[in-house]
Amino acid sequence: MACFLALSIFAALVLVPSHAAATNQQDVAYWFTQRVDHFGRNNQQWEQHYMVNHTYYKAGGPIFITTPGDNALTSYHTSMTHLTRLAQQHSGIAVAIEQRFYGNSAPLPDLSASSLEFMTAENMLADLASFIRMAKTNPSSVFPVAVTEDAQVVFAGSSFAANVAVWMRSTYPDLVAGAWASSAFVYNRLENYQFEQSFGYHLKQLGCGLQFAQAVKELDDILLSGDQAQIDSALDLFELPALSVQGFASVVSDMAMSEASAQITVNGDPMAEAVCAHFSKGTLVLVSYANVVKAAIKRRGVSAAQLSSMGNYNRTDTRITLNQPDLVNYYISCTWFSNWIAATPRNSGLDSYISQLLTLDLSLSQCRRHFGNHVDFISNVDSFNRRWFYPLHSATNIFYTVGSLDIWRGNSVAPVSGNIIQTNTNSHIEVIEGAGHAQDYDMESVSDILSVKRARHIGDNLVKKWLGHRNRHIRLEQVE
């Protein structure tokens, strides 16, 4: 198991509430001083944003930590997810730490390639490890309430933040007692056609997968024909502005899949209404496909100008200003784990649910557009998996969850073909039947389906094991 403890540089810390008069304690912003590079290449310092919810804390309670992943930090992350419930169950304190280069956490003044070279998985995790060490050894310097020294730490998160959780447990097991990983996409690919296959699997369960795939093929036949009159007619049918064929294919796929991560509840599956309902009205499949896209554009309030921008793969965009999460995401995809969403090859024998025009080369062109010749465009996925995925085979105390209808299931530890790792001590893989993306990590609701409630209960009891009953305040409830 790889470990960077010997290489990490302990960060100094300054606790400075950004607005001490905030109405709710969980809305107060705090700042932790980090280094640009924990491994000696740049020792400049910067301030990392974090938030705290100590509503349920009692002396001796554990620390529950998350990150907002590839989003900016808000109090939602400490007050509106299952992390809050865990803090309540264990009389703990909830902490959310914004990841470097997202939101207000800026190690350097811009998002140029030379700045983003310090956006590495190693540095991202070392930031969190530095915070945890300080929280364990000098808690009064990071928390606004008296927290017991050497408190146990559980990391949790959903989607990309779930990756961070499992990497923290596998890389820093002496600092992190366990990890709750909701819908982590831990196995990476250069061309990720498993993403659209998961989308298609969902549609098949709802009964419209074959019609949708046929519509995609019919549109592709038009876009690939080179017949501009037919292409213009299709643009009119979908009510889209003038776009290149690649832009057309991209916008249509994005809009058609816009509800793919929506939460499935006892009140229904949003994908049924957003997609399959349009294929049950006896219309031609291409017309039905157009109706899906037009409804999504209306529902999302996307303007014609925004559609033109979404579909413009030739535009020159040299902005490197801060607060561009998509630019950071592109850098990570270009240099870390790829996972470029691409169409399933027609010769694979499988149906495709996005256009054949959406290729690896098209995705890599965005790396070139954003970063020029400053980065390697094809990341070494095999090397990345060896570094970050294979150690999970020996990691303990991890709770993996994935919905059976999760759009990212193909990259999880439990794709449709079966589990791709063996769980170890106090670990568990739970496929949540009928659930979508990261539903177990949401705050519990009366509309939760039973399988989501059961998954949370399994996770709650695992957390109890990880913490070793050190906290006498624990109270766990049965699933009703």
CSV table of C-alpha atoms in Angstrom, one decimal:
chain,number,residue,atom,x,y,z
A,1,MET,CA,0.0,0.0,0.0
A,2,ALA,CA,1.5,3.3,-1.1
A,3,CYS,CA,1.8,6.0,1.5
A,4,PHE,CA,3.1,9.6,1.3
A,5,LEU,CA,3.3,10.3,5.1
A,6,ALA,CA,7.1,10.6,5.0
A,7,LEU,CA,7.0,13.1,2.1
A,8,SER,CA,4.2,15.3,3.4
A,9,ILE,CA,5.0,18.7,4.8
A,10,PHE,CA,3.0,19.7,7.8
A,11,ALA,CA,1.0,22.8,7.1
A,12,ALA,CA,0.7,25.8,9.4
A,13,LEU,CA,-2.9,26.8,10.2
A,14,VAL,CA,-4.8,29.9,10.8
A,15,LEU,CA,-8.4,29.7,12.0
A,16,VAL,CA,-10.2,32.8,10.6
A,17,PRO,CA,-14.0,32.9,10.3
A,18,SER,CA,-14.8,34.9,7.2
A,19,HIS,CA,-18.0,36.3,8.7
A,20,ALA,CA,-18.3,35.7,12.4
A,21,ALA,CA,-21.8,37.1,12.5
A,22,ALA,CA,-23.2,34.4,10.3
A,23,THR,CA,-26.7,33.3,11.3
A,24,ASN,CA,-26.0,29.6,11.5
A,25,GLN,CA,-22.7,28.1,12.8
A,26,GLN,CA,-22.5,25.8,9.8
A,27,ASP,CA,-22.5,28.8,7.4
A,28,VAL,CA,-19.2,30.2,8.8
A,29,ALA,CA,-16.2,29.8,6.5
A,30,TYR,CA,-12.8,28.8,8.0
A,31,TRP,CA,-9.4,28.7,6.3
A,32,PHE,CA,-6.5,26.3,6.7
A,33,THR,CA,-3.0,27.2,5.5
A,34,GLN,CA,-1.6,24.7,3.0
A,35,ARG,CA,1.4,24.5,0.7
A,36,VAL,CA,1.1,24.7,-3.1
A,37,ASP,CA,3.1,21.5,-3.3
A,38,HIS,CA,3.5,19.0,-0.4
A,39,PHE,CA,6.5,17.4,-2.0
A,40,GLY,CA,8.9,20.3,-2.3
A,41,ARG,CA,8.5,21.8,-5.8
A,42,ASN,CA,6.7,24.9,-4.6
A,43,ASN,CA,6.5,25.9,-0.9
A,44,GLN,CA,4.2,28.9,-1.3
A,45,GLN,CA,1.3,28.9,1.0
A,46,TRP,CA,-2.4,29.3,0.3
A,47,GLU,CA,-5.7,29.2,2.2
A,48,GLN,CA,-8.0,26.2,1.9
A,49,HIS,CA,-11.7,26.8,2.6
A,50,TYR,CA,-13.6,24.5,5.0
A,51,MET,CA,-16.9,24.5,7.0
A,52,VAL,CA,-17.9,22.9,10.2
A,53,ASN,CA,-21.2,21.7,11.7
A,54,HIS,CA,-20.8,21.0,15.5
A,55,THR,CA,-24.6,20.8,16.2
A,56,TYR,CA,-24.4,17.3,17.6
A,57,TYR,CA,-20.9,17.2,19.0
A,58,LYS,CA,-20.2,15.8,22.5
A,59,ALA,CA,-16.7,15.3,24.0
A,60,GLY,CA,-15.1,12.2,22.7
A,61,GLY,CA,-17.1,12.1,19.5
A,62,PRO,CA,-15.5,11.4,16.1
A,63,ILE,CA,-14.8,13.7,13.2
A,64,PHE,CA,-16.7,13.1,9.9
A,65,ILE,CA,-15.0,14.6,6.9
A,66,THR,CA,-16.1,15.1,3.3
A,67,THR,CA,-15.3,17.2,0.3
A,68,PRO,CA,-17.7,18.7,-2.2
A,69,GLY,CA,-15.7,16.9,-4.9
A,70,ASP,CA,-15.7,19.0,-8.1
A,71,ASN,CA,-18.0,21.6,-6.7
A,72,ALA,CA,-17.6,24.8,-4.6
A,73,LEU,CA,-18.1,24.4,-0.9
A,74,THR,CA,-21.4,25.4,0.8
A,75,SER,CA,-23.1,24.6,4.1
A,76,TYR,CA,-25.1,21.9,2.2
A,77,HIS,CA,-22.1,19.6,2.5
A,78,THR,CA,-22.2,19.7,6.3
A,79,SER,CA,-25.9,20.0,6.9
A,80,MET,CA,-27.9,18.3,4.1
A,81,THR,CA,-26.2,14.9,3.5
A,82,HIS,CA,-25.9,11.6,5.3
A,83,LEU,CA,-22.7,13.0,6.8
A,84,THR,CA,-24.9,15.1,9.0
A,85,ARG,CA,-26.8,12.0,10.1
A,86,LEU,CA,-23.6,10.2,10.9
A,87,ALA,CA,-22.5,13.1,13.1
A,88,GLN,CA,-25.8,13.0,14.9
A,89,GLN,CA,-25.7,9.2,15.5
A,90,HIS,CA,-22.2,9.3,16.9
A,91,SER,CA,-22.2,12.7,18.6
A,92,GLY,CA,-19.5,13.8,16.2
A,93,ILE,CA,-18.5,16.9,14.3
A,94,ALA,CA,-19.1,17.3,10.5
A,95,VAL,CA,-16.4,18.9,8.4
A,96,ALA,CA,-16.4,19.7,4.6
A,97,ILE,CA,-13.1,20.7,3.0
A,98,GLU,CA,-13.1,22.3,-0.4
A,99,GLN,CA,-10.7,20.7,-2.9
A,100,ARG,CA,-7.8,22.7,-4.3
A,101,PHE,CA,-8.5,24.8,-7.3
A,102,TYR,CA,-12.3,24.7,-6.8
A,103,GLY,CA,-14.4,27.5,-5.4
A,104,ASN,CA,-12.5,29.8,-3.1
A,105,SER,CA,-9.6,27.3,-2.6
A,106,ALA,CA,-7.0,28.7,-4.9
A,107,PRO,CA,-3.4,27.6,-4.4
A,108,LEU,CA,-2.3,29.9,-7.3
A,109,PRO,CA,-3.9,33.0,-8.9
A,110,ASP,CA,-5.1,31.4,-12.1
A,111,LEU,CA,-6.0,28.1,-13.8
A,112,SER,CA,-3.2,28.0,-16.4
A,113,ALA,CA,-1.6,24.7,-17.2
A,114,SER,CA,1.5,25.7,-15.2
A,115,SER,CA,-0.7,26.3,-12.1
A,116,LEU,CA,-2.8,23.2,-12.6
A,117,GLU,CA,0.3,21.0,-12.7
A,118,PHE,CA,-0.1,21.1,-8.9
A,119,MET,CA,-3.6,19.7,-9.2
A,120,THR,CA,-2.5,16.1,-8.5
A,121,ALA,CA,-4.2,13.3,-6.6
A,122,GLU,CA,-1.2,13.2,-4.3
A,123,ASN,CA,-1.4,16.9,-3.4
A,124,MET,CA,-5.2,16.8,-3.1
A,125,LEU,CA,-5.0,14.0,-0.5
A,126,ALA,CA,-2.0,15.5,1.3
A,127,ASP,CA,-4.0,18.7,1.8
A,128,LEU,CA,-6.7,16.6,3.6
A,129,ALA,CA,-4.1,14.6,5.6
A,130,SER,CA,-2.5,17.8,6.8
A,131,PHE,CA,-5.8,19.0,8.1
A,132,ILE,CA,-6.6,15.7,9.8
A,133,ARG,CA,-3.2,15.7,11.5
A,134,MET,CA,-3.8,19.1,12.9
A,135,ALA,CA,-7.4,18.2,13.9
A,136,LYS,CA,-6.0,15.2,15.9
A,137,THR,CA,-3.0,16.9,17.5
A,138,ASN,CA,-4.3,20.5,18.0
A,139,PRO,CA,-8.0,20.5,17.5
A,140,SER,CA,-8.6,23.9,19.1
A,141,SER,CA,-6.7,25.5,16.1
A,142,VAL,CA,-9.2,24.2,13.6
A,143,PHE,CA,-12.5,23.9,15.4
A,144,PRO,CA,-14.7,26.5,17.1
A,145,VAL,CA,-15.7,24.1,19.8
A,146,ALA,CA,-13.5,21.9,22.1
A,147,VAL,CA,-12.9,18.7,20.3
A,148,THR,CA,-11.1,15.8,21.9
A,149,GLU,CA,-7.5,15.2,20.8
A,150,ASP,CA,-6.8,12.1,18.6
A,151,ALA,CA,-10.4,11.8,17.7
A,152,GLN,CA,-11.2,9.1,15.2
A,153,VAL,CA,-11.9,10.2,11.6
A,154,VAL,CA,-14.3,8.7,9.1
A,155,PHE,CA,-14.2,10.0,5.5
A,156,ALA,CA,-17.4,10.0,3.4
A,157,GLY,CA,-18.5,11.3,0.0
A,158,SER,CA,-20.4,10.8,-3.2
A,159,SER,CA,-19.3,10.5,-6.8
A,160,PHE,CA,-15.8,12.1,-7.2
A,161,ALA,CA,-15.8,12.8,-3.4
A,162,ALA,CA,-16.3,9.1,-2.9
A,163,ASN,CA,-13.1,8.5,-4.8
A,164,VAL,CA,-11.4,10.9,-2.5
A,165,ALA,CA,-12.8,9.0,0.5
A,166,VAL,CA,-11.5,5.6,-0.6
A,167,TRP,CA,-8.1,7.0,-1.6
A,168,MET,CA,-7.8,8.6,1.9
A,169,ARG,CA,-8.5,5.3,3.6
A,170,SER,CA,-6.2,3.3,1.4
A,171,THR,CA,-3.4,5.9,1.4
A,172,TYR,CA,-3.6,7.2,5.0
A,173,PRO,CA,-5.1,4.3,7.0
A,174,ASP,CA,-3.4,5.6,10.2
A,175,LEU,CA,-5.4,8.8,9.9
A,176,VAL,CA,-8.7,7.6,8.5
A,177,ALA,CA,-10.7,4.9,10.3
A,178,GLY,CA,-13.0,4.1,7.5
A,179,ALA,CA,-14.6,5.4,4.3
A,180,TRP,CA,-18.2,5.6,3.0
A,181,ALA,CA,-18.0,5.7,-0.8
A,182,SER,CA,-21.3,6.4,-2.5
A,183,SER,CA,-21.1,5.8,-6.3
A,184,ALA,CA,-17.3,6.1,-6.5
A,185,PHE,CA,-16.0,5.6,-10.1
A,186,VAL,CA,-12.8,3.9,-9.0
A,187,TYR,CA,-11.9,2.0,-12.2
A,188,ASN,CA,-10.9,4.2,-15.0
A,189,ARG,CA,-10.8,3.9,-18.8
A,190,LEU,CA,-9.5,5.9,-21.7
A,191,GLU,CA,-12.7,5.5,-23.7
A,192,ASN,CA,-15.6,5.1,-21.4
A,193,TYR,CA,-18.5,3.7,-23.4
A,194,GLN,CA,-19.7,1.9,-20.3
A,195,PHE,CA,-21.2,5.3,-19.3
A,196,GLU,CA,-23.7,5.3,-22.2
A,197,GLN,CA,-24.3,1.5,-21.7
A,198,SER,CA,-25.4,2.2,-18.1
A,199,PHE,CA,-27.7,4.9,-19.5
A,200,GLY,CA,-29.1,2.3,-22.0
A,201,TYR,CA,-29.5,-0.3,-19.3
A,202,HIS,CA,-31.7,2.1,-17.4
A,203,LEU,CA,-33.8,2.8,-20.4
A,204,LYS,CA,-34.2,-0.9,-21.1
A,205,GLN,CA,-35.5,-1.4,-17.5
A,206,LEU,CA,-38.1,1.3,-18.3
A,207,GLY,CA,-39.0,-0.3,-21.6
A,208,CYS,CA,-37.8,2.2,-24.2
A,209,GLY,CA,-34.1,1.3,-24.7
A,210,LEU,CA,-34.5,-0.3,-28.1
A,211,GLN,CA,-36.6,2.7,-29.5
A,212,PHE,CA,-34.1,5.2,-28.1
A,213,ALA,CA,-31.1,3.3,-29.7
A,214,GLN,CA,-32.9,3.2,-33.0
A,215,ALA,CA,-33.5,6.9,-32.9
A,216,VAL,CA,-29.8,7.6,-32.2
A,217,LYS,CA,-28.9,5.4,-35.1
A,218,GLU,CA,-31.3,7.1,-37.5
A,219,LEU,CA,-30.0,10.5,-36.5
A,220,ASP,CA,-26.4,9.3,-36.9
A,221,ASP,CA,-27.2,8.1,-40.4
A,222,ILE,CA,-28.3,11.7,-41.2
A,223,LEU,CA,-25.3,13.4,-39.6
A,224,LEU,CA,-22.8,11.0,-41.2
A,225,SER,CA,-24.4,11.2,-44.6
A,226,GLY,CA,-22.9,14.6,-45.6
A,227,ASP,CA,-26.2,15.6,-47.0
A,228,GLN,CA,-26.6,19.2,-45.7
A,229,ALA,CA,-30.2,19.4,-46.6
A,230,GLN,CA,-31.0,16.4,-44.4
A,231,ILE,CA,-28.8,17.8,-41.6
A,232,ASP,CA,-30.6,21.2,-41.8
A,233,SER,CA,-34.0,19.4,-41.7
A,234,ALA,CA,-32.9,17.5,-38.6
A,235,LEU,CA,-31.7,20.7,-36.9
A,236,ASP,CA,-35.2,22.1,-37.6
A,237,LEU,CA,-36.8,19.0,-36.1
A,238,PHE,CA,-34.8,19.3,-32.9
A,239,GLU,CA,-35.3,23.1,-33.0
A,240,LEU,CA,-31.5,23.7,-32.6
A,241,PRO,CA,-29.4,26.6,-33.9
A,242,ALA,CA,-26.8,26.1,-36.6
A,243,LEU,CA,-24.2,23.6,-35.4
A,244,SER,CA,-21.5,21.4,-36.8
A,245,VAL,CA,-22.5,17.7,-36.9
A,246,GLN,CA,-20.2,17.1,-33.9
A,247,GLY,CA,-21.9,20.0,-32.0
A,248,PHE,CA,-25.3,18.7,-33.0
A,249,ALA,CA,-24.5,15.2,-31.7
A,250,SER,CA,-23.0,16.6,-28.5
A,251,VAL,CA,-25.9,18.9,-27.6
A,252,VAL,CA,-28.6,16.2,-28.4
A,253,SER,CA,-26.8,13.6,-26.2
A,254,ASP,CA,-26.3,16.0,-23.3
A,255,MET,CA,-29.9,17.1,-23.3
A,256,ALA,CA,-31.3,13.6,-23.7
A,257,MET,CA,-29.2,12.3,-20.8
A,258,SER,CA,-29.9,15.4,-18.6
A,259,GLU,CA,-32.0,13.4,-16.1
A,260,ALA,CA,-29.7,10.4,-15.9
A,261,SER,CA,-28.5,11.2,-12.4
A,262,ALA,CA,-31.9,12.2,-11.1
A,263,GLN,CA,-33.0,10.5,-7.8
A,264,ILE,CA,-35.5,7.6,-8.1
A,265,THR,CA,-38.0,7.7,-5.3
A,266,VAL,CA,-41.3,6.1,-4.2
A,267,ASN,CA,-42.9,8.8,-6.4
A,268,GLY,CA,-41.3,7.5,-9.5
A,269,ASP,CA,-38.3,7.5,-11.8
A,270,PRO,CA,-37.7,10.9,-13.5
A,271,MET,CA,-36.2,9.2,-16.5
A,272,ALA,CA,-39.6,7.6,-17.3
A,273,GLU,CA,-41.2,10.9,-17.7
A,274,ALA,CA,-38.2,12.7,-19.3
A,275,VAL,CA,-37.4,10.1,-21.9
A,276,CYS,CA,-39.6,7.0,-22.2
A,277,ALA,CA,-42.9,8.8,-22.0
A,278,HIS,CA,-42.1,10.4,-25.4
A,279,PHE,CA,-41.6,7.0,-27.0
A,280,SER,CA,-45.0,5.6,-25.9
A,281,LYS,CA,-47.1,7.9,-28.0
A,282,GLY,CA,-46.9,6.1,-31.4
A,283,THR,CA,-44.8,8.7,-33.1
A,284,LEU,CA,-41.7,8.0,-35.2
A,285,VAL,CA,-38.7,7.3,-33.1
A,286,LEU,CA,-36.7,10.2,-34.5
A,287,VAL,CA,-39.6,12.6,-33.7
A,288,SER,CA,-39.8,11.1,-30.2
A,289,TYR,CA,-36.1,11.6,-29.7
A,290,ALA,CA,-36.5,15.3,-30.8
A,291,ASN,CA,-39.3,15.7,-28.3
A,292,VAL,CA,-37.1,14.3,-25.5
A,293,VAL,CA,-34.4,16.9,-26.4
A,294,LYS,CA,-36.8,19.8,-26.8
A,295,ALA,CA,-38.5,19.0,-23.5
A,296,ALA,CA,-35.1,18.9,-21.7
A,297,ILE,CA,-34.0,22.2,-23.2
A,298,LYS,CA,-37.3,23.8,-22.0
A,299,ARG,CA,-37.1,22.1,-18.6
A,300,ARG,CA,-33.5,23.3,-18.1
A,301,GLY,CA,-34.1,26.8,-19.5
A,302,VAL,CA,-31.2,26.6,-22.0
A,303,SER,CA,-31.1,29.5,-24.4
A,304,ALA,CA,-30.2,29.3,-28.1
A,305,ALA,CA,-26.9,31.1,-27.3
A,306,GLN,CA,-26.0,28.5,-24.7
A,307,LEU,CA,-26.8,25.7,-27.1
A,308,SER,CA,-24.5,27.3,-29.7
A,309,SER,CA,-21.7,27.5,-27.1
A,310,MET,CA,-22.3,23.9,-25.9
A,311,GLY,CA,-21.9,22.7,-29.4
A,312,ASN,CA,-19.0,24.8,-30.6
A,313,TYR,CA,-15.9,22.6,-30.6
A,314,ASN,CA,-13.9,25.1,-32.6
A,315,ARG,CA,-14.1,28.1,-30.4
A,316,THR,CA,-11.0,29.5,-28.9
A,317,ASP,CA,-11.2,29.8,-25.1
A,318,THR,CA,-8.0,31.0,-23.4
A,319,ARG,CA,-9.6,32.2,-20.1
A,320,ILE,CA,-7.5,31.0,-17.1
A,321,THR,CA,-9.3,32.9,-14.4
A,322,LEU,CA,-10.3,31.2,-11.2
A,323,ASN,CA,-13.8,29.7,-10.5
A,324,GLN,CA,-14.0,27.6,-13.6
A,325,PRO,CA,-14.7,24.1,-12.3
A,326,ASP,CA,-15.2,22.7,-15.8
A,327,LEU,CA,-11.7,23.8,-16.7
A,328,VAL,CA,-10.3,22.0,-13.6
A,329,ASN,CA,-12.3,18.9,-14.5
A,330,TYR,CA,-10.9,19.0,-18.0
A,331,TYR,CA,-7.4,19.1,-16.6
A,332,ILE,CA,-8.1,16.1,-14.4
A,333,SER,CA,-9.5,14.1,-17.2
A,334,CYS,CA,-6.7,15.1,-19.6
A,335,THR,CA,-3.9,14.2,-17.1
A,336,TRP,CA,-5.4,11.8,-14.5
A,337,PHE,CA,-8.0,9.2,-15.3
A,338,SER,CA,-9.5,10.1,-18.7
A,339,ASN,CA,-13.0,8.4,-18.6
A,340,TRP,CA,-13.9,10.2,-21.8
A,341,ILE,CA,-17.5,9.5,-22.6
A,342,ALA,CA,-17.5,7.9,-26.1
A,343,ALA,CA,-20.0,6.0,-28.2
A,344,THR,CA,-19.9,2.2,-28.2
A,345,PRO,CA,-18.4,1.0,-31.4
A,346,ARG,CA,-20.9,-0.2,-33.9
A,347,ASN,CA,-19.0,-3.4,-34.5
A,348,SER,CA,-19.2,-4.3,-30.8
A,349,GLY,CA,-22.6,-5.9,-31.3
A,350,LEU,CA,-24.1,-3.6,-28.6
A,351,ASP,CA,-26.7,-0.9,-29.1
A,352,SER,CA,-25.4,2.7,-28.8
A,353,TYR,CA,-27.3,5.4,-26.9
A,354,ILE,CA,-25.1,8.4,-28.0
A,355,SER,CA,-23.8,9.4,-31.4
A,356,GLN,CA,-20.9,7.7,-33.1
A,357,LEU,CA,-19.6,11.2,-33.7
A,358,LEU,CA,-18.7,11.4,-30.0
A,359,THR,CA,-15.2,10.0,-30.1
A,360,LEU,CA,-12.0,9.9,-28.1
A,361,ASP,CA,-10.4,12.3,-30.6
A,362,LEU,CA,-13.2,14.8,-30.2
A,363,SER,CA,-12.7,14.8,-26.4
A,364,LEU,CA,-8.9,15.1,-26.7
A,365,SER,CA,-9.4,18.1,-28.9
A,366,GLN,CA,-10.7,19.9,-25.8
A,367,CYS,CA,-7.5,19.2,-23.9
A,368,ARG,CA,-5.6,20.8,-26.8
A,369,ARG,CA,-8.0,23.7,-26.9
A,370,HIS,CA,-7.8,24.5,-23.2
A,371,PHE,CA,-4.1,23.6,-22.5
A,372,GLY,CA,-2.3,23.7,-25.8
A,373,ASN,CA,1.0,21.7,-25.7
A,374,HIS,CA,1.4,22.2,-22.0
A,375,VAL,CA,0.0,18.8,-20.9
A,376,ASP,CA,0.1,15.2,-22.1
A,377,PHE,CA,-3.2,14.7,-23.7
A,378,ILE,CA,-3.6,10.9,-23.3
A,379,SER,CA,-3.2,10.1,-19.6
A,380,ASN,CA,-1.7,6.8,-18.7
A,381,VAL,CA,-4.9,5.1,-17.5
A,382,ASP,CA,-3.2,1.8,-16.7
A,383,SER,CA,-0.6,3.5,-14.6
A,384,PHE,CA,-3.3,5.5,-12.8
A,385,ASN,CA,-5.3,2.4,-12.1
A,386,ARG,CA,-2.2,0.6,-10.7
A,387,ARG,CA,-1.6,3.5,-8.4
A,388,TRP,CA,-5.1,4.2,-7.2
A,389,PHE,CA,-7.4,1.2,-8.0
A,390,TYR,CA,-5.4,-1.9,-7.3
A,391,PRO,CA,-4.5,-0.9,-3.7
A,392,LEU,CA,-8.2,-1.1,-2.9
A,393,HIS,CA,-8.0,-4.9,-3.1
A,394,SER,CA,-6.2,-4.8,0.2
A,395,ALA,CA,-7.9,-1.9,1.8
A,396,THR,CA,-10.2,-2.4,4.8
A,397,ASN,CA,-13.0,-0.5,6.4
A,398,ILE,CA,-14.7,0.8,3.2
A,399,PHE,CA,-18.4,0.8,2.4
A,400,TYR,CA,-19.0,0.9,-1.4
A,401,THR,CA,-22.4,1.7,-2.7
A,402,VAL,CA,-23.7,1.9,-6.2
A,403,GLY,CA,-27.3,2.1,-7.6
A,404,SER,CA,-28.3,-0.7,-10.0
A,405,LEU,CA,-29.4,2.1,-12.3
A,406,ASP,CA,-26.4,4.4,-11.6
A,407,ILE,CA,-25.1,6.2,-14.7
A,408,TRP,CA,-21.5,5.6,-13.4
A,409,ARG,CA,-22.0,1.9,-12.5
A,410,GLY,CA,-19.7,0.7,-15.2
A,411,ASN,CA,-16.8,2.4,-13.4
A,412,SER,CA,-17.7,1.2,-10.0
A,413,VAL,CA,-16.5,-1.8,-8.0
A,414,ALA,CA,-19.8,-3.5,-8.9
A,415,PRO,CA,-20.6,-3.2,-12.6
A,416,VAL,CA,-23.4,-5.3,-14.1
A,417,SER,CA,-21.0,-8.1,-14.8
A,418,GLY,CA,-20.2,-8.5,-11.0
A,419,ASN,CA,-17.9,-7.2,-8.3
A,420,ILE,CA,-14.3,-6.4,-9.5
A,421,ILE,CA,-12.7,-6.4,-6.1
A,422,GLN,CA,-13.0,-8.6,-3.0
A,423,THR,CA,-14.0,-6.9,0.1
A,424,ASN,CA,-11.9,-7.2,3.2
A,425,THR,CA,-12.3,-6.7,7.0
A,426,ASN,CA,-15.3,-4.5,7.9
A,427,SER,CA,-15.9,-3.6,4.2
A,428,HIS,CA,-18.9,-4.2,2.1
A,429,ILE,CA,-20.2,-3.6,-1.5
A,430,GLU,CA,-23.9,-2.8,-1.7
A,431,VAL,CA,-25.7,-2.6,-5.1
A,432,ILE,CA,-28.8,-0.6,-4.3
A,433,GLU,CA,-31.6,-2.2,-6.4
A,434,GLY,CA,-33.6,0.4,-8.3
A,435,ALA,CA,-31.5,3.3,-7.2
A,436,GLY,CA,-29.6,5.9,-9.2
A,437,HIS,CA,-26.4,7.9,-8.5
A,438,ALA,CA,-25.3,8.4,-4.9
A,439,GLN,CA,-28.8,8.2,-3.4
A,440,ASP,CA,-27.7,6.7,-0.1
A,441,TYR,CA,-25.6,9.7,0.6
A,442,ASP,CA,-28.5,12.1,0.4
A,443,MET,CA,-30.3,13.2,3.6
A,444,GLU,CA,-32.9,10.6,4.4
A,445,SER,CA,-36.4,11.4,3.2
A,446,VAL,CA,-39.9,10.0,3.4
A,447,SER,CA,-39.7,9.5,-0.4
A,448,ASP,CA,-36.7,7.2,-0.2
A,449,ILE,CA,-37.1,3.7,-1.7
A,450,LEU,CA,-36.6,0.8,0.7
A,451,SER,CA,-33.3,-0.4,-0.9
A,452,VAL,CA,-31.8,3.1,-0.2
A,453,LYS,CA,-32.9,2.9,3.5
A,454,ARG,CA,-31.4,-0.6,3.8
A,455,ALA,CA,-28.1,0.5,2.3
A,456,ARG,CA,-27.8,3.4,4.8
A,457,HIS,CA,-28.5,1.0,7.6
A,458,ILE,CA,-25.7,-1.3,6.5
A,459,GLY,CA,-23.4,1.6,6.3
A,460,ASP,CA,-24.4,3.0,9.6
A,461,ASN,CA,-23.6,-0.3,11.3
A,462,LEU,CA,-20.2,-0.5,9.5
A,463,VAL,CA,-19.3,2.9,10.7
A,464,LYS,CA,-20.1,1.8,14.2
A,465,LYS,CA,-17.6,-1.1,13.8
A,466,TRP,CA,-14.9,1.2,12.4
A,467,LEU,CA,-15.2,3.4,15.4
A,468,GLY,CA,-15.0,0.5,17.7
A,469,HIS,CA,-17.7,1.5,20.1
A,470,ARG,CA,-15.5,4.2,21.6
A,471,ASN,CA,-18.4,6.7,21.7
A,472,ARG,CA,-21.0,5.8,24.4
A,473,HIS,CA,-23.6,8.1,22.7
A,474,ILE,CA,-24.2,5.9,19.7
A,475,ARG,CA,-27.8,5.1,18.9
A,476,LEU,CA,-28.7,3.2,15.7
A,477,GLU,CA,-32.2,2.6,14.5
A,478,GLN,CA,-33.6,-0.3,12.5
A,479,VAL,CA,-34.9,0.2,8.9
A,480,GLU,CA,-38.6,0.4,8.9
